[in-house]
Coordinates of C-alpha atoms in Angstrom, one line a residue:
Chain X
M2 CA -25.6 -11.3 30.1
S3 CA -28.5 -13.1 28.4
V4 CA -27.4 -16.7 28.3
I5 CA -29.2 -18.6 25.5
Y6 CA -27.3 -22.0 25.8
D7 CA -25.6 -23.1 29.0
R8 CA -22.8 -25.0 27.2
V9 CA -21.9 -24.7 23.5
A10 CA -19.5 -27.1 21.8
L11 CA -17.7 -25.9 18.7
I12 CA -16.3 -28.7 16.6
G13 CA -13.8 -27.2 14.2
L14 CA -12.1 -23.9 15.1
G15 CA -11.8 -22.0 11.9
L16 CA -13.1 -18.6 10.8
I17 CA -16.8 -19.3 11.5
A18 CA -16.5 -21.1 14.9
G19 CA -13.8 -18.6 16.0
S20 CA -16.1 -15.7 15.2
M21 CA -19.0 -17.5 17.0
A22 CA -16.8 -17.8 20.1
H23 CA -16.0 -14.1 20.0
A24 CA -19.5 -13.1 19.3
M25 CA -21.0 -15.3 22.0
R26 CA -18.6 -14.0 24.6
E27 CA -19.2 -10.4 23.6
G28 CA -22.9 -10.9 24.1
G29 CA -22.7 -13.3 27.1
L30 CA -24.8 -15.8 25.1
A31 CA -23.2 -19.0 26.5
R32 CA -22.1 -19.9 30.0
E33 CA -19.3 -22.1 28.8
I34 CA -17.8 -22.5 25.3
V35 CA -15.9 -25.7 24.7
G36 CA -13.9 -26.3 21.5
F37 CA -12.3 -29.1 19.5
A38 CA -10.3 -29.1 16.3
R39 CA -8.8 -32.2 14.6
S40 CA -5.4 -30.6 14.2
A41 CA -3.3 -30.5 17.4
E42 CA -1.7 -27.3 16.1
T43 CA -5.1 -25.6 15.8
R44 CA -6.0 -26.7 19.3
D45 CA -2.7 -25.3 20.6
I46 CA -3.3 -21.9 19.0
A47 CA -6.9 -21.9 20.3
R48 CA -5.6 -22.5 23.8
E49 CA -2.9 -19.9 23.5
I50 CA -5.2 -17.2 22.4
G51 CA -8.0 -18.3 24.8
L52 CA -10.5 -18.7 22.0
C53 CA -12.8 -20.9 24.2
D54 CA -13.2 -21.6 27.9
R55 CA -11.9 -25.1 27.4
I56 CA -10.3 -27.0 24.5
E57 CA -10.8 -30.7 24.5
D58 CA -8.6 -33.3 22.7
S59 CA -11.5 -35.2 21.3
A60 CA -14.8 -34.3 19.7
E61 CA -16.5 -36.8 22.0
A62 CA -15.3 -35.0 25.1
A63 CA -16.1 -31.6 23.7
V64 CA -19.8 -32.4 23.1
A65 CA -20.4 -34.1 26.4
G66 CA -23.1 -32.2 28.3
A67 CA -23.3 -29.5 25.6
D68 CA -26.7 -27.9 25.0
L69 CA -25.7 -26.7 21.6
V70 CA -23.2 -28.5 19.3
V71 CA -21.9 -26.6 16.3
L72 CA -20.3 -28.6 13.4
A73 CA -18.0 -26.1 11.8
V74 CA -15.9 -28.5 9.7
P75 CA -15.7 -28.8 5.9
V76 CA -18.8 -30.2 4.4
G77 CA -17.1 -33.5 3.5
A78 CA -16.1 -34.2 7.1
M79 CA -19.6 -33.6 8.7
G80 CA -20.8 -37.3 8.4
D81 CA -17.7 -38.8 10.2
V82 CA -17.8 -36.2 12.9
A83 CA -21.5 -36.8 13.5
A84 CA -20.9 -40.6 13.7
A85 CA -18.2 -40.1 16.3
I86 CA -20.0 -37.7 18.6
S87 CA -23.5 -39.3 18.2
P88 CA -23.4 -41.5 21.3
H89 CA -22.1 -38.6 23.5
L90 CA -24.9 -36.1 22.7
K91 CA -27.0 -35.0 25.6
T92 CA -30.8 -35.7 25.3
G93 CA -32.6 -32.4 24.5
A94 CA -29.4 -30.9 22.9
T95 CA -29.5 -29.1 19.6
I96 CA -26.9 -29.8 16.9
T97 CA -26.4 -27.5 14.0
D98 CA -23.8 -27.0 11.3
V99 CA -22.4 -24.1 9.4
G100 CA -21.8 -25.8 6.0
S101 CA -22.3 -24.0 2.7
V102 CA -24.2 -26.9 1.3
K103 CA -27.3 -28.2 3.1
Q104 CA -28.8 -31.3 1.5
S105 CA -25.7 -33.4 1.5
V106 CA -25.0 -32.4 5.2
I107 CA -28.6 -33.5 6.0
D108 CA -28.0 -36.8 4.2
A109 CA -24.6 -37.4 5.9
V110 CA -25.5 -36.2 9.5
G111 CA -29.2 -37.0 9.8
P112 CA -28.8 -40.8 10.2
H113 CA -26.5 -40.3 13.2
I114 CA -28.8 -38.1 15.2
P115 CA -30.1 -39.9 18.2
Q116 CA -33.8 -39.7 19.3
G117 CA -34.3 -36.6 21.5
V118 CA -31.6 -34.5 19.9
H119 CA -32.6 -31.6 17.6
F120 CA -30.8 -31.4 14.4
I121 CA -31.2 -28.0 12.7
P122 CA -28.9 -27.4 9.8
G123 CA -27.7 -23.9 9.2
H124 CA -25.5 -21.7 7.0
P125 CA -24.1 -18.2 7.9
L126 CA -23.6 -16.2 4.7
A127 CA -20.5 -14.6 6.2
G128 CA -16.8 -15.1 5.8
T129 CA -13.6 -13.5 4.6
E130 CA -10.8 -14.9 2.5
H131 CA -8.9 -15.7 5.8
S132 CA -9.1 -18.9 7.6
G133 CA -7.8 -20.7 10.7
P134 CA -8.3 -20.2 14.5
R135 CA -6.8 -16.7 14.5
S136 CA -9.1 -15.4 11.7
G137 CA -12.4 -15.0 13.6
F138 CA -13.8 -11.7 14.9
A139 CA -17.0 -10.9 16.9
T140 CA -18.7 -8.7 14.2
L141 CA -18.4 -11.2 11.3
F142 CA -22.1 -12.0 11.4
R143 CA -23.4 -8.5 11.9
N144 CA -26.1 -7.6 9.3
R145 CA -25.4 -10.9 7.4
W146 CA -27.9 -13.6 6.7
W147 CA -27.8 -16.9 8.6
L148 CA -30.0 -19.4 6.8
L149 CA -31.6 -22.3 8.7
T150 CA -33.0 -25.3 6.8
P151 CA -35.0 -27.1 9.5
L152 CA -36.3 -30.6 8.7
P153 CA -40.0 -31.2 8.4
D154 CA -40.1 -32.6 12.0
S155 CA -37.8 -30.1 13.6
D156 CA -39.0 -28.9 17.0
P157 CA -40.2 -25.2 16.6
E158 CA -39.0 -24.3 20.0
A159 CA -35.5 -25.6 19.3
V160 CA -35.5 -23.7 16.0
A161 CA -36.6 -20.5 17.7
R162 CA -33.9 -20.8 20.3
L163 CA -31.2 -21.3 17.7
S164 CA -32.6 -18.4 15.7
G165 CA -32.4 -16.3 18.9
L166 CA -28.7 -17.1 19.3
V167 CA -28.0 -16.2 15.6
R168 CA -29.8 -12.9 15.9
A169 CA -28.0 -12.2 19.2
M170 CA -24.7 -12.5 17.3
G171 CA -25.9 -9.8 14.9
A172 CA -27.2 -11.9 12.0
K173 CA -30.5 -11.8 10.2
T174 CA -32.2 -15.2 10.0
D175 CA -34.5 -16.9 7.6
T176 CA -35.5 -20.5 7.0
M177 CA -35.7 -22.3 3.7
E178 CA -35.9 -25.8 2.2
A179 CA -32.4 -27.4 1.9
G180 CA -32.6 -28.1 -1.8
H181 CA -33.7 -24.6 -2.6
H182 CA -30.9 -23.3 -0.4
D183 CA -28.3 -25.2 -2.4
L184 CA -29.6 -23.8 -5.7
V185 CA -29.7 -20.2 -4.5
L186 CA -26.1 -20.6 -3.1
A187 CA -24.9 -22.2 -6.3
V188 CA -25.9 -18.9 -8.0
T189 CA -24.8 -16.4 -5.3
S190 CA -21.7 -18.2 -4.1
H191 CA -20.5 -21.5 -5.5
A192 CA -20.4 -20.7 -9.2
P193 CA -18.8 -17.3 -8.6
H194 CA -16.1 -18.9 -6.5
L195 CA -15.3 -21.5 -9.1
I196 CA -15.2 -18.8 -11.8
A197 CA -12.9 -16.7 -9.7
Y198 CA -10.6 -19.7 -9.0
T199 CA -10.6 -20.4 -12.8
M200 CA -9.7 -16.8 -13.8
V201 CA -6.9 -16.7 -11.3
G202 CA -5.7 -20.1 -12.6
V203 CA -5.6 -18.8 -16.2
A204 CA -3.5 -15.9 -15.2
D205 CA -1.2 -18.2 -13.3
H206 CA -0.7 -20.3 -16.4
L207 CA 0.0 -17.5 -18.9
R208 CA 3.7 -17.5 -19.7
R209 CA 3.6 -14.7 -22.2
V210 CA 2.5 -12.4 -19.4
T211 CA 4.9 -12.7 -16.6
D212 CA 3.6 -13.3 -13.1
E213 CA 5.0 -10.1 -12.0
E214 CA 2.9 -8.1 -14.5
V215 CA -0.3 -9.9 -13.6
I216 CA 0.3 -9.0 -10.0
Q217 CA 1.6 -5.4 -10.5
Y218 CA -1.4 -4.5 -12.7
S219 CA -4.0 -6.5 -10.9
A220 CA -5.9 -3.5 -9.6
A221 CA -7.7 -3.2 -12.9
G222 CA -10.2 -5.8 -11.9
F223 CA -8.4 -9.0 -11.4
R224 CA -7.5 -8.4 -7.8
D225 CA -11.2 -8.7 -6.8
F226 CA -11.1 -12.3 -8.2
T227 CA -8.0 -13.1 -6.3
R228 CA -9.6 -12.3 -3.0
I229 CA -12.3 -14.9 -3.6
A230 CA -9.8 -17.3 -5.0
A231 CA -7.8 -17.0 -1.7
S232 CA -10.5 -18.8 0.2
D233 CA -9.9 -22.0 2.1
P234 CA -9.1 -24.8 -0.4
T235 CA -10.5 -27.7 1.6
M236 CA -13.7 -26.0 2.4
W237 CA -14.3 -25.1 -1.3
R238 CA -13.3 -28.5 -2.6
D239 CA -16.0 -30.0 -0.4
V240 CA -18.6 -27.4 -1.4
F241 CA -18.2 -28.3 -5.1
L242 CA -18.2 -32.0 -4.5
H243 CA -21.3 -31.8 -2.3
N244 CA -23.3 -29.3 -4.3
R245 CA -22.3 -30.8 -7.6
D246 CA -25.5 -30.8 -9.6
A247 CA -26.6 -27.3 -8.8
T248 CA -23.1 -25.9 -9.4
L249 CA -22.7 -27.7 -12.7
D250 CA -26.2 -26.5 -13.8
I251 CA -25.3 -22.9 -13.1
L252 CA -21.9 -23.2 -14.7
G253 CA -23.6 -24.6 -17.8
R254 CA -25.8 -21.6 -18.0
F255 CA -22.8 -19.4 -17.4
T256 CA -20.9 -20.9 -20.3
E257 CA -23.8 -20.5 -22.7
E258 CA -24.1 -16.8 -21.7
L259 CA -20.3 -16.3 -22.0
F260 CA -20.3 -17.8 -25.5
M261 CA -23.1 -15.5 -26.5
L262 CA -21.1 -12.4 -25.3
Q263 CA -17.9 -13.8 -26.9
R264 CA -19.8 -14.1 -30.1
A265 CA -21.1 -10.5 -29.8
I266 CA -17.5 -9.4 -29.4
R267 CA -16.4 -11.4 -32.4
M268 CA -19.2 -10.2 -34.5
E269 CA -18.7 -6.6 -33.2
D270 CA -22.3 -6.4 -32.0
G271 CA -21.8 -3.3 -29.7
Q272 CA -25.5 -2.8 -29.1
Q273 CA -25.9 -6.3 -27.6
L274 CA -22.9 -5.7 -25.3
F275 CA -24.1 -2.2 -24.2
D276 CA -27.7 -3.5 -23.5
Y277 CA -26.3 -6.4 -21.5
F278 CA -24.0 -4.3 -19.4
T279 CA -26.7 -1.8 -18.7
R280 CA -29.0 -4.5 -17.3
T281 CA -26.2 -5.9 -15.0
R282 CA -25.6 -2.4 -13.6
A283 CA -29.1 -2.3 -12.2
I284 CA -28.5 -5.5 -10.1
R285 CA -25.7 -3.7 -8.3
R286 CA -28.1 -1.0 -7.4
G287 CA -30.5 -3.6 -6.0
I288 CA -27.8 -5.1 -3.8
I289 CA -26.8 -1.7 -2.3
E290 CA -30.5 -0.8 -1.7
A291 CA -30.9 -4.1 0.1
G292 CA -28.1 -3.2 2.4
Q293 CA -26.0 -6.2 1.2
D294 CA -23.0 -4.1 0.1
T295 CA -21.5 -0.7 0.6
E296 CA -22.2 2.2 -1.8
A297 CA -18.7 3.5 -1.3
P298 CA -16.6 3.4 -4.5
D299 CA -14.4 0.3 -4.7
F300 CA -16.0 -1.2 -1.5
G301 CA -14.4 1.8 0.4
R302 CA -11.3 -0.2 0.1
V303 CA -8.8 0.4 2.8
A304 CA -6.0 2.6 1.5
M305 CA -2.7 0.8 1.1
T306 CA 0.7 2.0 2.1
P307 CA 2.9 2.2 -1.0
K308 CA 5.6 -0.5 -0.9
P309 CA 9.0 -0.2 -2.6
Chain B
M32 CA 2.7 25.1 -6.6
S33 CA 4.8 23.3 -9.0
V34 CA 3.2 23.8 -12.4
I35 CA 4.0 21.1 -14.9
Y36 CA 1.7 22.3 -17.8
D37 CA 0.4 25.8 -18.1
R38 CA -2.9 24.8 -19.7
V39 CA -4.4 21.4 -19.6
A40 CA -7.5 20.5 -21.7
L41 CA -9.6 17.6 -20.6
I42 CA -11.8 16.1 -23.3
G43 CA -14.5 14.0 -21.7
L44 CA -15.4 14.7 -18.1
G45 CA -16.0 11.4 -16.4
L46 CA -14.4 9.6 -13.5
I47 CA -10.8 9.8 -14.9
A48 CA -10.8 13.3 -16.2
G49 CA -12.7 14.5 -13.1
S50 CA -10.2 12.9 -10.8
M51 CA -7.3 14.4 -12.8
A52 CA -8.9 17.8 -12.4
H53 CA -9.1 17.3 -8.6
A54 CA -5.6 15.9 -8.3
M55 CA -4.0 18.6 -10.5
R56 CA -5.7 21.3 -8.5
E57 CA -4.7 19.8 -5.2
G58 CA -1.1 19.7 -6.4
G59 CA -1.1 23.0 -8.3
L60 CA 0.1 21.1 -11.3
A61 CA -1.6 23.2 -14.0
R62 CA -2.2 26.9 -14.2
E63 CA -5.5 26.5 -16.0
I64 CA -7.7 23.4 -16.5
V65 CA -10.1 23.6 -19.4
G66 CA -12.8 21.0 -19.9
F67 CA -15.2 19.8 -22.6
A68 CA -17.8 17.0 -22.6
R69 CA -20.0 16.0 -25.5
S70 CA -23.2 16.1 -23.4
A71 CA -24.6 19.5 -22.5
E72 CA -25.8 18.0 -19.2
T73 CA -22.3 16.9 -18.2
R74 CA -21.0 20.3 -19.1
D75 CA -23.7 21.9 -16.9
I76 CA -22.8 19.7 -14.0
A77 CA -19.1 20.4 -14.4
R78 CA -19.8 24.1 -14.4
E79 CA -22.1 23.9 -11.4
I80 CA -19.5 22.0 -9.3
G81 CA -16.6 24.0 -10.6
L82 CA -14.8 21.0 -11.9
C83 CA -12.5 23.0 -14.2
D84 CA -11.4 26.6 -14.4
R85 CA -13.4 26.9 -17.7
I86 CA -15.8 24.6 -19.6
E87 CA -16.0 25.1 -23.3
D88 CA -18.9 24.1 -25.6
S89 CA -16.6 22.6 -28.2
A90 CA -13.6 20.3 -28.1
E91 CA -11.9 22.6 -30.6
A92 CA -12.2 25.6 -28.3
A93 CA -11.1 23.6 -25.3
V94 CA -7.8 22.5 -26.8
A95 CA -6.9 25.9 -28.3
G96 CA -3.6 27.0 -26.7
A97 CA -3.4 23.9 -24.4
D98 CA 0.0 22.5 -23.5
L99 CA -1.5 19.1 -22.6
V100 CA -4.6 17.6 -24.1
V101 CA -6.1 14.6 -22.4
L102 CA -8.5 12.4 -24.4
A103 CA -10.7 10.9 -21.7
V104 CA -13.6 9.5 -23.8
P105 CA -14.6 5.9 -24.6
V106 CA -12.0 4.1 -26.7
G107 CA -14.4 4.0 -29.7
A108 CA -14.8 7.8 -29.7
M109 CA -11.0 8.7 -29.7
G110 CA -10.5 8.8 -33.5
D111 CA -13.4 11.2 -34.1
V112 CA -12.3 13.5 -31.3
A113 CA -8.7 13.5 -32.6
A114 CA -9.9 14.4 -36.1
A115 CA -12.0 17.3 -34.8
I116 CA -9.3 18.9 -32.6
S117 CA -6.3 18.1 -34.8
P118 CA -6.2 21.5 -36.6
H119 CA -6.5 23.4 -33.3
L120 CA -3.6 21.7 -31.5
K121 CA -0.7 24.0 -30.5
T122 CA 2.7 23.2 -31.9
G123 CA 4.8 21.6 -29.1
A124 CA 1.8 20.4 -27.2
T125 CA 1.5 16.9 -25.8
I126 CA -1.7 14.9 -26.4
T127 CA -2.4 11.8 -24.3
D128 CA -5.3 9.5 -23.7
V129 CA -6.6 7.4 -20.8
G130 CA -8.1 4.6 -22.8
S131 CA -8.0 1.0 -21.5
V132 CA -6.9 -0.3 -24.9
K133 CA -3.8 1.1 -26.6
Q134 CA -3.1 -0.3 -30.0
S135 CA -6.5 0.6 -31.4
V136 CA -6.2 4.1 -30.0
I137 CA -2.8 4.5 -31.6
D138 CA -4.3 3.4 -34.9
A139 CA -7.3 5.7 -34.6
V140 CA -5.6 8.8 -33.2
G141 CA -2.1 8.6 -34.6
P142 CA -2.9 9.6 -38.2
H143 CA -4.6 12.8 -37.0
I144 CA -1.6 14.1 -35.0
P145 CA 0.0 17.1 -36.7
Q146 CA 3.8 17.5 -37.1
G147 CA 5.3 19.1 -33.9
V148 CA 2.6 17.7 -31.5
H149 CA 3.7 14.8 -29.2
F150 CA 1.3 11.9 -29.0
I151 CA 1.9 9.8 -25.9
P152 CA -0.8 7.2 -25.3
G153 CA -1.5 6.3 -21.6
H154 CA -3.7 4.3 -19.3
P155 CA -4.2 4.8 -15.6
L156 CA -5.0 1.5 -13.9
A157 CA -7.5 3.2 -11.6
G158 CA -11.2 3.5 -11.4
T159 CA -14.3 2.7 -9.4
E160 CA -17.6 1.4 -10.5
H161 CA -19.0 4.9 -10.5
S162 CA -18.9 7.2 -13.5
G163 CA -19.8 10.7 -14.6
P164 CA -18.6 14.2 -13.7
R165 CA -19.4 14.0 -10.0
S166 CA -17.5 10.7 -9.5
G167 CA -13.9 11.9 -9.5
F168 CA -11.7 12.5 -6.5
A169 CA -8.2 13.7 -6.0
T170 CA -6.7 10.5 -4.6
L171 CA -8.0 8.0 -7.3
F172 CA -4.5 7.6 -8.7
R173 CA -2.6 7.3 -5.5
N174 CA -0.3 4.2 -5.4
R175 CA -1.9 3.0 -8.7
W176 CA 0.0 2.3 -12.0
W177 CA -0.3 4.7 -14.9
L178 CA 1.1 2.9 -18.0
L179 CA 2.5 4.9 -20.9
T180 CA 2.9 3.3 -24.3
P181 CA 5.1 5.8 -26.2
L182 CA 5.7 5.4 -29.9
P183 CA 9.1 4.6 -31.2
D184 CA 9.6 8.2 -32.2
S185 CA 8.1 9.8 -29.1
D186 CA 10.2 12.7 -27.7
P187 CA 11.9 11.5 -24.5
E188 CA 11.5 15.0 -22.9
A189 CA 7.8 15.1 -23.6
V190 CA 7.4 11.6 -22.1
A191 CA 9.4 12.6 -19.0
R192 CA 7.2 15.6 -18.5
L193 CA 4.0 13.6 -18.8
S194 CA 5.4 11.0 -16.4
G195 CA 6.2 13.8 -14.0
L196 CA 2.5 14.9 -14.0
V197 CA 1.3 11.4 -13.5
R198 CA 3.7 10.9 -10.6
A199 CA 2.7 14.2 -9.1
M200 CA -0.9 13.0 -9.1
G201 CA 0.3 10.1 -6.9
A202 CA 0.6 7.3 -9.5
K203 CA 3.4 5.0 -10.3
T204 CA 4.4 5.0 -13.9
D205 CA 5.9 2.5 -16.4
T206 CA 6.2 2.3 -20.1
M207 CA 5.5 -0.7 -22.3
E208 CA 4.8 -1.6 -25.9
A209 CA 1.1 -1.1 -26.8
G210 CA 0.4 -4.6 -28.0
H211 CA 1.9 -6.1 -24.8
H212 CA -0.2 -3.7 -22.8
D213 CA -3.3 -4.9 -24.5
L214 CA -2.5 -8.5 -23.7
V215 CA -1.6 -7.9 -20.0
L216 CA -4.8 -5.9 -19.6
A217 CA -6.9 -8.6 -21.3
V218 CA -5.7 -10.9 -18.4
T219 CA -5.9 -8.5 -15.5
S220 CA -8.9 -6.5 -16.5
H221 CA -10.9 -7.1 -19.7
A222 CA -11.5 -10.9 -19.3
P223 CA -12.4 -10.5 -15.6
H224 CA -14.9 -7.8 -16.4
L225 CA -16.6 -9.8 -19.1
I226 CA -16.8 -12.8 -16.8
A227 CA -18.3 -10.7 -14.0
Y228 CA -20.8 -9.2 -16.4
T229 CA -21.7 -12.7 -17.5
M230 CA -22.2 -14.1 -14.0
V231 CA -24.4 -11.2 -13.1
G232 CA -26.3 -11.8 -16.3
V233 CA -26.9 -15.4 -15.4
A234 CA -28.3 -14.5 -12.1
D235 CA -30.5 -12.0 -13.7
H236 CA -32.0 -14.7 -16.0
L237 CA -32.6 -17.3 -13.4
R238 CA -36.3 -17.5 -12.8
R239 CA -36.2 -20.4 -10.4
V240 CA -34.2 -18.2 -8.0
T241 CA -36.1 -15.0 -7.5
D242 CA -34.3 -11.7 -8.0
E243 CA -34.9 -10.9 -4.4
E244 CA -33.0 -14.0 -3.2
V245 CA -30.1 -13.4 -5.4
I246 CA -29.8 -9.9 -4.0
Q247 CA -30.5 -10.8 -0.4
Y248 CA -27.9 -13.5 -0.3
S249 CA -25.4 -11.9 -2.6
A250 CA -22.8 -11.4 0.2
A251 CA -21.7 -15.0 -0.2
G252 CA -19.4 -14.0 -3.1
F253 CA -21.7 -12.7 -5.9
R254 CA -21.7 -9.1 -4.7
D255 CA -18.0 -8.7 -5.6
F256 CA -18.9 -9.5 -9.2
T257 CA -21.8 -7.1 -9.2
R258 CA -19.4 -4.2 -8.3
I259 CA -17.3 -4.9 -11.4
A260 CA -20.4 -5.4 -13.5
A261 CA -21.7 -2.0 -12.5
S262 CA -19.0 -0.3 -14.5
D263 CA -19.8 2.1 -17.3
P264 CA -21.5 0.2 -20.2
T265 CA -20.2 2.5 -23.0
M266 CA -16.6 2.4 -21.9
W267 CA -16.7 -1.4 -21.6
R268 CA -18.5 -2.1 -24.8
D269 CA -15.7 -0.1 -26.5
V270 CA -12.9 -2.0 -24.6
F271 CA -14.1 -5.3 -25.8
L272 CA -14.7 -4.2 -29.4
H273 CA -11.2 -2.6 -29.5
N274 CA -9.2 -5.3 -27.7
R275 CA -11.1 -8.1 -29.4
D276 CA -8.4 -10.6 -30.2
A277 CA -6.6 -10.5 -26.9
T278 CA -9.8 -10.7 -25.0
L279 CA -11.2 -13.6 -27.0
D280 CA -7.8 -15.4 -26.6
I281 CA -7.9 -15.1 -22.8
L282 CA -11.6 -16.1 -22.7
G283 CA -10.8 -19.2 -24.8
R284 CA -8.2 -20.2 -22.2
F285 CA -10.6 -19.4 -19.4
T286 CA -13.3 -21.7 -20.9
E287 CA -10.8 -24.6 -21.4
E288 CA -9.8 -24.2 -17.7
L289 CA -13.3 -23.9 -16.5
F290 CA -14.3 -27.1 -18.4
M291 CA -11.4 -28.9 -16.8
L292 CA -12.6 -27.9 -13.3
Q293 CA -16.2 -28.7 -14.2
R294 CA -15.0 -32.1 -15.2
A295 CA -13.2 -32.5 -11.9
I296 CA -16.4 -31.7 -10.1
R297 CA -18.4 -34.1 -12.2
M298 CA -15.7 -36.9 -11.8
E299 CA -15.4 -36.1 -8.1
D300 CA -11.7 -35.5 -8.4
G301 CA -11.2 -33.7 -5.1
Q302 CA -7.4 -33.7 -5.2
Q303 CA -7.3 -31.8 -8.5
L304 CA -9.7 -29.2 -7.1
F305 CA -7.7 -28.9 -3.8
D306 CA -4.4 -28.5 -5.7
Y307 CA -5.8 -25.9 -8.0
F308 CA -7.3 -23.8 -5.2
T309 CA -4.1 -24.0 -3.2
R310 CA -2.1 -22.5 -6.2
T311 CA -4.5 -19.7 -6.7
R312 CA -4.3 -18.7 -3.0
A313 CA -0.6 -18.0 -3.5
I314 CA -1.4 -15.4 -6.1
R315 CA -3.5 -13.4 -3.7
R316 CA -0.5 -13.3 -1.3
G317 CA 1.7 -11.9 -4.2
I318 CA -0.8 -9.1 -4.9
I319 CA -0.9 -8.1 -1.2
E320 CA 2.9 -8.2 -1.0
A321 CA 3.2 -6.1 -4.1
G322 CA 1.0 -3.4 -2.4
Q323 CA -1.7 -3.8 -5.0
D324 CA -4.5 -4.7 -2.5
T325 CA -5.3 -4.4 1.1
E326 CA -4.6 -7.3 3.5
A327 CA -7.7 -6.4 5.5
P328 CA -10.3 -9.2 5.4
D329 CA -13.0 -8.6 2.8
F330 CA -11.1 -5.5 1.5
G331 CA -11.7 -3.9 4.9
R332 CA -15.2 -3.3 3.4
V333 CA -17.0 -0.3 4.8
A334 CA -19.6 -1.4 7.4
M335 CA -23.2 -1.0 6.2
T336 CA -26.1 0.3 8.1
P337 CA -28.7 -2.3 8.4
K338 CA -31.7 -1.5 6.3
P339 CA -35.3 -2.5 7.1

């Protein structure tokens, strides 16, 4: 046991909050974990599986007396939740969030933070395509980055304490400016997700190629896209709406680049294609060397049982 | 031991041919496996690791007396190889290929096939991002599809025998018309690969976001794209050049769809985004139910050792 916060309140009980609950328990990092989710069904499941020490029926009750409050709701819901809990936050408490976009969360939540409460926005770069209160697991954050985007006036001690919790859950932590975060994530996450959703949507629309064929023969590359495109629709709708400019910027660059490669195919410029594909291969090597993905072929994909 | 072909000649010794060699040996499916690769270095490695029973220094020598000849070279090289080996093929032999495009291989190889030799084009939907003579493994084809696109005059017995070999290596087999194959694969494989290459290329070009950040924070989605974009450049250059029309058709549809979603982001049409993402999620479910991917979160990705 090395308690970092006496009482932690988790607002929203999906994959990230659930994994935090498991990880904090495993490490004995909080004396009490209190949870709240807007949906009664989610609260019932959380109670049934004992996800937290206590599940409250209102966010206000959940945050009362908490030393750390974690907003783990879709980015578009952060402002309303902050407005509701604001009068109930304990002086000296820290409030953080786990949203995939940072500047818009700061704009929405910041104005509701009372004097004497530390607001330290954050974003764990961890997740799976699963969602909901049953999807969390203690090792989700292990060896993953958890970025913090403190405000210019954030209290260094409060930041250090939150970093300590994050590291104790297995994550690596770094701080950066919110706008820069949003641009980096537009490249590494938001644009790739929209592109994957789009490709899966194209396959869905194609009537000449029956659904069954697309699914049966998906292992040729397409299935990787479907994993990403199976992510939580509400969360991702909000990400795109709230990191609009950076995402559209990257998508614009993507389209230019795609047109150039389409043109190379049309003009049969094999050398251009070969050179391009050789450069991209090197990036994969960098990611493996940085310990950000497995070297095992095909992600060391779990073998599947043949189905009839 | 249940020998299906007495002597099998593998022309090209990359991931697919290497995996065939391992799988045929494990199952005792061929009495002798002969190999050839254009590069002397590849032949040396193949000899060193004992990939085949015998490695020849010419394709002509490798195919002499073979009952099954497998063309496992990039799609753009198939025609030249077929022309070279044609006079040396044994009467009654079967020749197949493992190219990712079928119509252009039929056009390039077909005219060189002598009377009395069975040409049965094929395509195993199996692979990893690795390539070369050391990358093969016996279980690559297990529970994967291996499509055959026989010609209208293909001998049914010869097709059945080749199907038998493919199934004995663990694959599932189906036949389809070559043009239809090329369209289905444009959707499930060729367009997704080009899109992944493009996204990785965009990240590579971005100077505002340093390379290091793109790599460090790649786990947020981008790294999945980099795996696909690490595939063999020569093979993929040839795929795009030889399945040009179908690939450009699908990429055109993709761009239309992407523009629609970009517009929804720009116009803040959250409902359209949410509905779209909900539909694509269902496709993932179909793929898992069809046994074409693992249900484990994040592909059951192999855990990585933290690196300094």
